[in-house]
Amino acid sequence: MDHPHFTELADSTGLRKSASEPGSAMPRQRKYLQHIGDQWCAPANGEWFETVNPANGEPWALIPHGTAADAERAVAAARCAFESGTWHDLNPTARGELLRRVATYLEAHIEELAPIEARDNGRRQVDLLPQLRYLPKYFHYYAGLADKIEGTVIPNDVPGVFNYTRHEPLGVVVAITPWNSPLMLAAWKLAPALAAGNTVVLKPSEHASASTLELALLLELGGLPPGVVNVVTGFGQGVGSALVSHPDVAKITFTGSDASGRHIAAAAGQGLKRVTLELGGKSPQLVFDDADMDTAVHGVLAGIFMGLGQSCIAGSRLLVQNAIHDRFVERLVAGMQGVRIGDPFDPHSQLGPIANQPQFEKVLAFIAQAREDGATCVLGGQAAHPANCPTGWYLEPTIFTNVTPDMQLYRDEVFGPVLAVTRFRDEDEAVRMANDTRFGLAAGVWTTDMARSVRLSQRIAAGTVYVNTYRSVSALSPVGGYKHSGYGRENGIDAIREFLQVKSVWMGLAPVPNPFPQDRT
Ligand code: NAD
């Protein structure tokens, strides 16, 4: 978007590239500002850091290096907006209507952010556009819920009282997001938090901040009152931890790795703050010998390689029944051979780059360790060098077989295009292996046996179980983890409850008797 808050950098910075260069469908360069209250402001320390386009490895924008001072200002703005009553004192129907207007504004403009997010994290335009077109639905859905949060009248066992409950907002919510889908994940947090009447300070990942700043502008132009959504940028250890430990913050909603989740939970514990954690996964896909082969092959490939495995629910651990193991692996390998890797702005590219250099190196280290541990690499396993983008961070889609439960590749989240394949004998062994993980975010079951699919959907310990499908998400359906994949839920009716607290109101209907009558003789 063209806007004075996002200054174009002068050519003299050396950052400007022509639109014809790989990965640079957006011709201009930007120096971003943070959004605090009704201001677009420079970071308190006057420092910016470069954000790099993974398609070509080159910096393309400057992001404010927010620190504790910026966290302080943003929380103060959010608190002021909360306490002024401009948001949570709006009657819920009016709040819902305002959110719906914002959602309608987003519908008209959200696609403009596709090239920004693609430069942030390398997502292909063809993957991003449907996700962004859907994004306003999260706001519409929670706008609709804003005036349907009803308390109850308690049929109380105490005589002479009228007792009812109210669901009230918490206050200032801090929302922290990762780099893989910054806009969608911001919507998952903002829409229910705002519908419930809270105000928010949002901090995107240091690897992909630009699209969230642009989203803040759309929310402002769409009519959200000042201070209701504030965006600060910077690193987890700086502005992030300052936000998490700020005494005026009532709730943290966090999406990221389980390692960071542990820090957030500890800090939230210190401050006795509420917290929702959406963390990582090592989600199993169970393929039985009675599965529809084509459907299962397509579902497993999409589950791991769409988005290059950089999805929390990536189906990264494939468990295949013995009888079809070899045939199934052959089909997977054939399905990926010759896949076109390249510029995410090129509609012919079927896979784009890894989102950032540290992640690229982390995935290569996982691949090296899997080889050392004795797994068999049957596809890929190398960096890729597409002709149209020779300097970006590209990886071949990779499949390892003979992966055993003691290996790192079986246990830890790669968050990259690496599939770990293991055989199983029967249903009991499949369930045991599926649940043999510290994570519990999602699982896929591929079978034509209906009774088995029902049994498995009950026996697998994961927040989402897909049967003969994979990867769907909707504003209407809850997402969340079992075990180390986190706690709390996003999306669906459950999510708005994460941003509310229940008050019990007691009203006396009869005169209060004197507790200390005077006849004391
Ligand atoms: P990350 O944990 O490194 O960072 C996530 C965010 O937390 C960033 O904004 C970072 O700056 C911030 N952060 C890190 N340490 C912090 C601290 N101590 N205090 C405050 N903020 C801190 O994760 P990432 O590498 O950006 O994202 C990948 C991870 O996110 C994967 O593990 C993936 O599974 C997970 N993820 C989960 C879901 C879900 O819905 N469960 C969705 C997407 C991604």
XYZ file of C-alpha atoms and ligand atoms in Angstrom:
565
model
C 0.000 0.000 0.000
C 1.128 3.521 -0.638
C 1.037 5.493 2.552
C 3.203 8.180 4.140
C 3.669 6.010 7.251
C 5.797 3.669 5.197
C 8.524 5.801 3.702
C 10.071 4.764 0.450
C 13.807 4.371 0.788
C 15.996 6.529 -1.388
C 17.873 4.819 -4.183
C 21.082 5.783 -2.420
C 20.439 3.134 0.233
C 21.170 0.567 -2.434
C 18.057 -1.330 -1.448
C 15.872 -0.379 -4.364
C 15.474 -3.033 -7.014
C 13.587 -3.081 -10.227
C 10.271 -4.865 -10.363
C 11.673 -7.280 -12.883
C 14.163 -8.812 -10.485
C 13.329 -12.191 -8.992
C 11.200 -12.050 -5.879
C 10.581 -8.349 -6.293
C 7.109 -8.017 -7.719
C 6.658 -5.027 -5.428
C 8.831 -2.282 -6.896
C 9.161 0.041 -3.916
C 11.201 -0.281 -0.738
C 9.847 0.719 2.609
C 11.085 2.050 5.911
C 8.391 1.119 8.380
C 7.071 2.758 11.525
C 5.363 1.214 14.524
C 1.708 1.850 15.254
C 1.049 3.033 18.805
C -2.210 4.749 19.780
C -3.073 7.199 17.016
C 0.581 7.590 15.997
C 2.904 5.993 13.506
C 6.202 6.307 15.300
C 9.907 5.626 15.078
C 11.379 3.207 17.618
C 12.476 4.857 20.865
C 16.136 3.967 20.229
C 16.036 5.298 16.658
C 17.213 1.954 15.266
C 15.844 -0.142 12.422
C 16.877 -3.586 11.223
C 16.817 -5.015 7.737
C 14.292 -7.585 6.707
C 15.405 -9.933 3.976
C 13.545 -11.372 1.008
C 14.157 -15.141 1.099
C 13.571 -15.417 -2.643
C 16.867 -13.656 -3.352
C 18.527 -13.224 0.050
C 18.474 -9.440 -0.201
C 17.170 -6.850 2.270
C 13.992 -5.217 1.050
C 12.698 -3.123 3.961
C 13.684 -1.625 7.286
C 11.754 -2.634 10.401
C 11.737 -0.602 13.647
C 13.927 -2.210 16.289
C 11.449 -1.872 19.136
C 12.646 -2.219 22.712
C 11.193 -2.175 26.222
C 10.509 1.566 25.848
C 8.281 0.887 22.835
C 6.550 -1.941 24.692
C 5.859 0.516 27.510
C 4.340 3.074 25.139
C 2.229 0.497 23.321
C 0.851 -1.061 26.504
C 0.062 2.433 27.843
C -1.823 3.242 24.618
C -3.756 -0.023 24.766
C -4.557 0.480 28.439
C -5.696 4.040 27.804
C -7.963 2.839 24.961
C -9.357 0.110 27.207
C -9.957 2.377 30.178
C -11.399 5.218 28.123
C -14.238 2.853 27.336
C -14.251 3.709 23.612
C -14.094 0.032 22.837
C -15.339 -2.242 25.591
C -18.065 0.176 26.721
C -19.517 0.202 23.216
C -22.604 -1.900 23.422
C -21.694 -5.302 22.001
C -23.948 -4.907 18.978
C -22.225 -1.631 18.078
C -18.824 -3.249 18.609
C -19.838 -6.096 16.319
C -21.062 -3.639 13.682
C -17.799 -1.709 13.825
C -15.794 -4.911 13.483
C -17.956 -5.894 10.537
C -17.200 -2.562 8.868
C -13.495 -3.198 9.431
C -13.914 -6.680 7.940
C -15.615 -5.217 4.880
C -12.750 -2.739 4.472
C -10.295 -5.632 4.737
C -12.187 -7.505 2.009
C -11.545 -4.618 -0.343
C -7.827 -4.239 0.469
C -6.338 -7.342 2.037
C -5.050 -8.764 -1.270
C -2.735 -5.744 -1.506
C -0.753 -7.340 1.319
C 0.000 -10.550 -0.602
C 3.240 -9.262 -2.169
C 4.329 -7.847 1.192
C 3.879 -11.110 3.031
C 5.534 -12.987 0.157
C 8.599 -10.792 0.489
C 8.499 -11.282 4.234
C 8.439 -15.061 4.195
C 8.643 -16.369 0.630
C 5.096 -17.725 0.459
C 3.904 -18.215 -3.108
C 1.278 -15.738 -4.272
C -1.010 -18.575 -5.342
C -0.965 -19.976 -1.788
C -1.285 -16.613 -0.103
C -4.152 -15.130 -2.055
C -6.819 -17.660 -0.987
C -5.633 -17.372 2.620
C -5.851 -13.590 2.531
C -9.221 -13.582 0.786
C -10.521 -15.699 3.645
C -8.934 -13.540 6.377
C -11.819 -11.009 6.729
C -14.108 -13.935 7.567
C -12.421 -14.231 10.969
C -13.503 -10.647 11.692
C -17.013 -11.239 10.349
C -17.395 -14.411 12.399
C -16.353 -12.802 15.706
C -18.247 -9.602 14.881
C -21.303 -11.830 14.791
C -20.429 -13.324 18.180
C -19.830 -9.965 19.907
C -23.452 -9.627 21.067
C -24.086 -13.325 21.639
C -21.900 -13.722 24.699
C -24.618 -14.325 27.219
C -24.363 -14.765 30.951
C -26.709 -17.006 32.872
C -29.175 -16.552 35.690
C -28.127 -19.010 38.370
C -30.992 -20.862 40.075
C -29.163 -20.166 43.302
C -29.610 -22.276 46.451
C -29.126 -19.197 48.657
C -32.568 -17.769 49.538
C -33.435 -14.115 48.871
C -30.903 -13.392 46.143
C -30.895 -12.875 42.425
C -27.603 -14.149 40.971
C -26.399 -13.857 37.398
C -23.118 -13.969 35.468
C -21.517 -11.525 33.062
C -18.675 -12.214 30.635
C -16.273 -9.294 30.665
C -13.130 -8.471 28.684
C -9.753 -8.930 30.322
C -8.086 -5.626 29.400
C -4.820 -5.371 27.464
C -3.958 -8.469 25.442
C -0.478 -9.073 24.035
C -0.504 -11.104 20.820
C 2.777 -12.573 19.559
C 2.997 -14.260 16.163
C 5.564 -16.314 14.196
C 6.807 -15.774 10.653
C 5.065 -18.529 8.718
C 1.580 -16.973 8.363
C 1.764 -13.625 10.144
C -1.436 -12.148 8.741
C -3.702 -15.144 9.212
C -2.380 -15.831 12.703
C -2.801 -12.169 13.650
C -6.440 -12.400 12.542
C -6.945 -15.536 14.673
C -5.941 -13.491 17.717
C -7.241 -10.019 16.928
C -10.767 -10.911 15.861
C -11.890 -12.764 19.027
C -9.885 -10.515 21.387
C -11.477 -7.383 19.903
C -14.984 -8.827 19.674
C -14.726 -9.624 23.393
C -13.915 -5.951 24.090
C -10.162 -6.123 24.789
C -7.472 -3.906 23.338
C -4.342 -5.431 21.827
C -0.608 -4.952 21.416
C 0.554 -7.157 18.554
C 4.179 -8.147 18.007
C 5.002 -10.027 14.808
C 8.130 -12.091 14.236
C 11.378 -10.238 13.621
C 11.642 -12.304 10.400
C 8.316 -11.135 8.952
C 6.990 -7.891 10.394
C 6.096 -5.762 7.394
C 2.769 -7.338 6.497
C 1.509 -6.964 10.084
C 2.381 -3.253 10.084
C 0.471 -2.910 6.837
C -2.452 -4.793 8.382
C -2.447 -2.280 11.241
C -2.839 0.477 8.674
C -5.809 -1.303 7.088
C -7.417 -1.697 10.513
C -6.905 2.004 11.195
C -8.279 3.043 7.802
C -11.116 0.563 8.270
C -12.254 2.498 11.323
C -10.827 0.875 14.484
C -10.487 3.544 17.191
C -6.923 4.601 18.142
C -5.133 2.416 20.669
C -7.428 -0.580 20.149
C -4.742 -2.337 18.066
C -1.095 -1.332 18.451
C 1.810 -2.967 16.639
C 5.397 -2.954 17.857
C 8.237 -4.783 16.146
C 11.540 -6.225 17.238
C 13.009 -9.321 18.793
C 11.584 -11.851 21.219
C 14.233 -11.255 23.831
C 13.768 -7.468 23.683
C 10.391 -5.959 23.015
C 8.726 -9.401 23.182
C 9.778 -10.266 26.716
C 9.096 -6.661 27.853
C 5.513 -7.047 26.646
C 5.071 -10.442 28.245
C 6.262 -9.286 31.646
C 4.481 -5.910 31.634
C 2.275 -5.619 34.728
C -0.583 -3.926 32.822
C -0.983 -6.845 30.442
C -3.826 -9.179 31.393
C -3.407 -11.906 28.788
C -0.852 -13.232 26.338
C -1.848 -15.097 23.233
C 1.239 -16.630 21.680
C 1.961 -18.671 18.570
C 5.468 -19.971 18.063
C 7.876 -22.716 18.995
C 7.539 -24.840 22.110
C 10.923 -23.523 23.281
C 9.674 -19.914 23.250
C 6.327 -21.087 24.629
C 8.087 -22.356 27.741
C 9.614 -18.882 28.360
C 6.291 -17.167 27.754
C 4.465 -19.554 30.105
C 7.091 -18.996 32.812
C 6.880 -15.197 32.463
C 3.076 -15.350 32.410
C 3.227 -17.488 35.538
C 5.379 -14.907 37.294
C 2.878 -12.196 36.468
C -0.157 -14.466 37.039
C -1.361 -13.619 33.550
C -3.680 -15.714 31.447
C -2.028 -17.305 28.445
C -2.980 -19.152 25.286
C -0.157 -21.100 23.655
C -0.249 -22.384 20.078
C 3.026 -24.216 19.686
C 4.737 -26.670 17.414
C 3.915 -30.147 16.215
C 5.274 -33.385 14.796
C 1.983 -34.427 13.368
C 1.582 -38.044 12.233
C -0.179 -39.129 9.062
C -1.376 -42.747 9.359
C -1.910 -44.556 6.065
C -3.641 -47.959 6.238
C -3.531 -50.582 3.523
C -7.247 -50.056 2.808
C -6.759 -46.327 2.070
C -7.745 -44.792 -1.247
C -4.234 -44.614 -2.652
C -4.568 -41.477 -4.794
C -6.324 -39.496 -2.083
C -3.789 -40.535 0.529
C -0.786 -39.745 -1.695
C -2.157 -36.301 -2.550
C -3.139 -35.585 1.055
C 0.228 -36.627 2.467
C 2.166 -34.605 -0.141
C 0.038 -31.515 0.469
C 0.285 -32.034 4.224
C 4.068 -31.764 4.257
C 5.142 -29.933 1.116
C 2.507 -27.196 0.627
C 4.083 -24.271 2.445
C 7.315 -26.310 2.573
C 6.424 -27.887 5.902
C 6.506 -24.432 7.486
C 3.106 -24.952 8.972
C 2.345 -25.855 12.569
C 0.128 -28.716 11.411
C 2.564 -30.016 8.771
C 2.082 -33.789 8.519
C 5.791 -34.390 8.985
C 5.725 -37.963 10.328
C 4.300 -40.526 7.928
C 3.320 -43.907 9.364
C 2.522 -46.437 6.625
C 1.181 -49.957 6.996
C 3.716 -52.627 5.996
C 1.804 -54.092 3.048
C 1.711 -50.805 1.102
C 4.850 -49.111 2.467
C 7.119 -49.475 -0.569
C 4.424 -48.766 -3.132
C 3.257 -45.716 -1.206
C 6.755 -44.266 -0.854
C 7.351 -44.794 -4.587
C 4.168 -42.842 -5.333
C 5.259 -39.990 -3.037
C 8.694 -39.780 -4.639
C 7.210 -39.882 -8.144
C 4.735 -37.173 -7.126
C 7.516 -34.753 -6.213
C 10.175 -35.543 -8.791
C 10.805 -32.607 -11.102
C 8.700 -30.264 -9.022
C 9.389 -26.669 -10.058
C 11.211 -24.767 -7.321
C 11.655 -21.021 -7.694
C 10.549 -17.438 -7.324
C 7.353 -17.269 -5.250
C 6.089 -14.522 -7.558
C 6.392 -16.776 -10.599
C 3.045 -18.527 -11.078
C 4.898 -21.530 -12.501
C 6.844 -22.147 -9.293
C 5.346 -25.049 -7.347
C 7.575 -24.536 -4.308
C 9.125 -21.277 -3.098
C 12.025 -20.565 -0.743
C 12.429 -21.351 2.944
C 11.252 -18.283 4.845
C 14.564 -17.104 6.294
C 18.216 -18.011 6.484
C 18.302 -19.345 10.082
C 15.400 -21.666 9.220
C 17.141 -22.773 6.004
C 20.259 -23.681 7.978
C 18.229 -25.392 10.677
C 16.499 -27.635 8.114
C 19.834 -28.549 6.484
C 21.174 -29.474 9.938
C 18.172 -31.760 10.505
C 18.819 -33.434 7.147
C 22.506 -33.985 7.991
C 21.602 -35.447 11.390
C 19.005 -37.788 9.855
C 21.663 -39.126 7.472
C 24.100 -39.573 10.335
C 21.421 -41.367 12.384
C 20.996 -43.922 9.580
C 17.712 -42.858 7.958
C 17.524 -43.431 4.183
C 17.114 -40.342 2.006
C 14.885 -41.363 -0.929
C 14.166 -37.855 -2.242
C 15.956 -34.512 -2.176
C 18.135 -33.714 0.798
C 19.995 -30.774 -0.774
C 19.788 -27.048 -1.181
C 18.223 -26.095 -4.516
C 19.464 -23.385 -6.866
C 16.659 -22.349 -9.199
C 17.871 -20.574 -12.314
C 15.561 -17.581 -11.836
C 16.555 -17.093 -8.171
C 20.128 -18.322 -7.655
C 20.741 -16.421 -4.414
C 17.647 -17.386 -2.424
C 17.225 -20.038 0.283
C 15.705 -22.964 -1.530
C 15.576 -26.605 -0.518
C 14.605 -29.754 -2.341
C 11.546 -31.516 -0.938
C 13.026 -34.330 1.118
C 11.792 -37.780 2.157
C 13.556 -40.107 4.587
C 12.504 -43.732 5.102
C 13.609 -46.152 7.837
C 13.120 -43.428 10.425
C 13.037 -44.967 13.890
C 11.611 -43.595 17.152
C 15.060 -42.903 18.611
C 15.976 -40.474 15.793
C 15.797 -36.696 16.042
C 13.802 -36.632 12.791
C 11.068 -38.747 14.394
C 10.856 -36.628 17.540
C 11.597 -32.974 16.811
C 9.811 -30.408 14.701
C 11.794 -29.516 11.564
C 9.364 -26.883 10.280
C 10.651 -27.543 6.782
C 10.006 -29.757 3.722
C 11.239 -32.992 5.269
C 9.016 -36.063 5.616
C 10.002 -38.854 8.032
C 8.572 -42.263 7.041
C 8.146 -45.228 9.401
C 6.313 -48.559 8.939
C 3.664 -50.037 11.186
C 2.134 -53.507 11.490
C -1.418 -53.003 12.739
C -3.813 -50.453 14.195
C -2.581 -50.743 17.766
C 1.005 -50.186 16.751
C -0.031 -47.245 14.552
C -1.818 -45.558 17.455
C 1.100 -46.215 19.780
C 3.508 -44.635 17.307
C 1.186 -41.726 16.526
C 0.985 -40.871 20.210
C 4.693 -41.440 20.834
C 5.518 -37.730 20.712
C 5.612 -34.821 23.100
C 3.450 -32.880 20.657
C -0.266 -33.200 19.970
C -1.337 -30.607 17.450
C -2.813 -32.567 14.527
C -2.978 -36.010 12.935
C -4.194 -37.448 9.636
C -5.824 -40.849 9.165
C -6.187 -42.382 5.725
C -8.515 -45.393 5.616
C -11.768 -46.479 3.973
C -12.839 -48.408 7.090
C -15.363 -46.138 8.775
C -15.295 -47.888 12.131
C -11.501 -47.634 12.218
C -11.586 -43.946 11.376
C -13.950 -43.289 14.306
C -11.825 -45.414 16.651
C -8.647 -43.610 15.635
C -10.130 -40.140 15.870
C -10.840 -41.007 19.516
C -7.537 -42.741 20.320
C -5.111 -40.207 18.840
C -4.015 -37.530 21.314
C -4.144 -34.390 19.178
C -6.177 -31.201 19.096
C -7.219 -31.844 15.476
C -7.704 -35.188 13.751
C -8.300 -35.224 10.018
C -9.762 -38.320 8.355
C -9.220 -38.674 4.591
C -8.447 -34.985 4.344
C -5.734 -32.723 5.757
C -4.864 -29.063 6.403
C -8.328 -27.498 6.421
C -8.855 -24.617 8.826
C -11.910 -22.448 9.312
C -12.972 -19.499 11.439
C -15.711 -21.785 12.771
C -13.647 -24.698 14.072
C -11.312 -24.719 17.096
C -7.550 -25.145 16.651
C -5.199 -25.985 19.476
C -2.799 -28.421 20.988
C -2.671 -31.372 23.303
C 0.510 -31.945 25.337
C 3.457 -29.700 24.376
C 1.603 -28.268 21.390
C 0.048 -25.779 23.774
C -3.146 -24.944 25.539
C -6.194 -22.838 24.889
C -8.011 -22.703 21.566
C -8.152 -20.388 18.583
C -11.082 -20.112 16.148
C -14.648 -21.170 16.764
C -16.747 -20.194 19.754
C -14.134 -21.513 22.193
C -11.643 -18.831 21.157
C -13.695 -15.855 22.298
C -13.945 -17.389 25.782
C -10.143 -17.176 25.972
C -10.512 -13.391 26.055
C -13.296 -13.114 28.642
C -13.613 -13.481 32.367
C -16.767 -14.428 34.214
C -18.235 -12.211 36.903
C -20.885 -13.458 39.292
C -23.314 -10.714 40.397
C -25.395 -11.218 43.549
C -28.393 -8.983 44.318
C -30.257 -9.143 47.589
C -34.042 -9.328 47.265
C -34.860 -9.119 50.972
C -33.782 -6.866 53.858
C -30.424 -7.900 55.336
C -30.943 -9.130 58.947
C -28.757 -7.587 61.612
C -25.865 -10.019 62.100
C -25.267 -8.803 65.642
C -28.653 -8.301 67.307
C -28.669 -6.022 70.393
C -30.293 -8.507 72.827
C -26.886 -9.626 74.152
C -27.826 -10.364 77.764
P 9.526 -18.495 17.726
O 9.044 -19.151 18.963
O 10.971 -18.401 17.491
O 8.979 -16.995 17.635
C 7.590 -16.710 17.652
C 7.387 -15.289 18.144
O 7.731 -15.232 19.519
C 8.245 -14.231 17.463
O 7.480 -13.063 17.314
C 9.374 -14.012 18.459
O 9.958 -12.750 18.360
C 8.622 -14.169 19.761
N 9.418 -14.567 20.915
C 10.405 -15.484 20.964
N 10.882 -15.587 22.232
C 10.147 -14.734 22.993
C 10.169 -14.374 24.380
N 11.013 -14.933 25.234
N 9.281 -13.460 24.810
C 8.400 -12.898 23.964
N 8.351 -13.178 22.639
C 9.210 -14.089 22.159
O 8.781 -19.254 16.537
P 8.984 -19.044 14.976
O 10.268 -19.670 14.571
O 8.720 -17.620 14.607
O 7.751 -19.890 14.401
C 7.790 -21.233 14.178
C 7.078 -21.984 15.280
O 5.710 -21.539 15.389
C 6.978 -23.472 15.002
O 7.307 -24.191 16.152
C 5.524 -23.673 14.635
O 5.045 -24.979 14.852
C 4.859 -22.671 15.489
N 3.522 -22.364 14.967
C 2.425 -22.843 15.647
C 1.140 -22.606 15.160
C -0.091 -23.118 15.894
O -1.199 -22.666 15.607
N 0.057 -24.037 16.829
C 0.973 -21.876 13.978
C 2.111 -21.417 13.308
C 3.384 -21.664 13.818
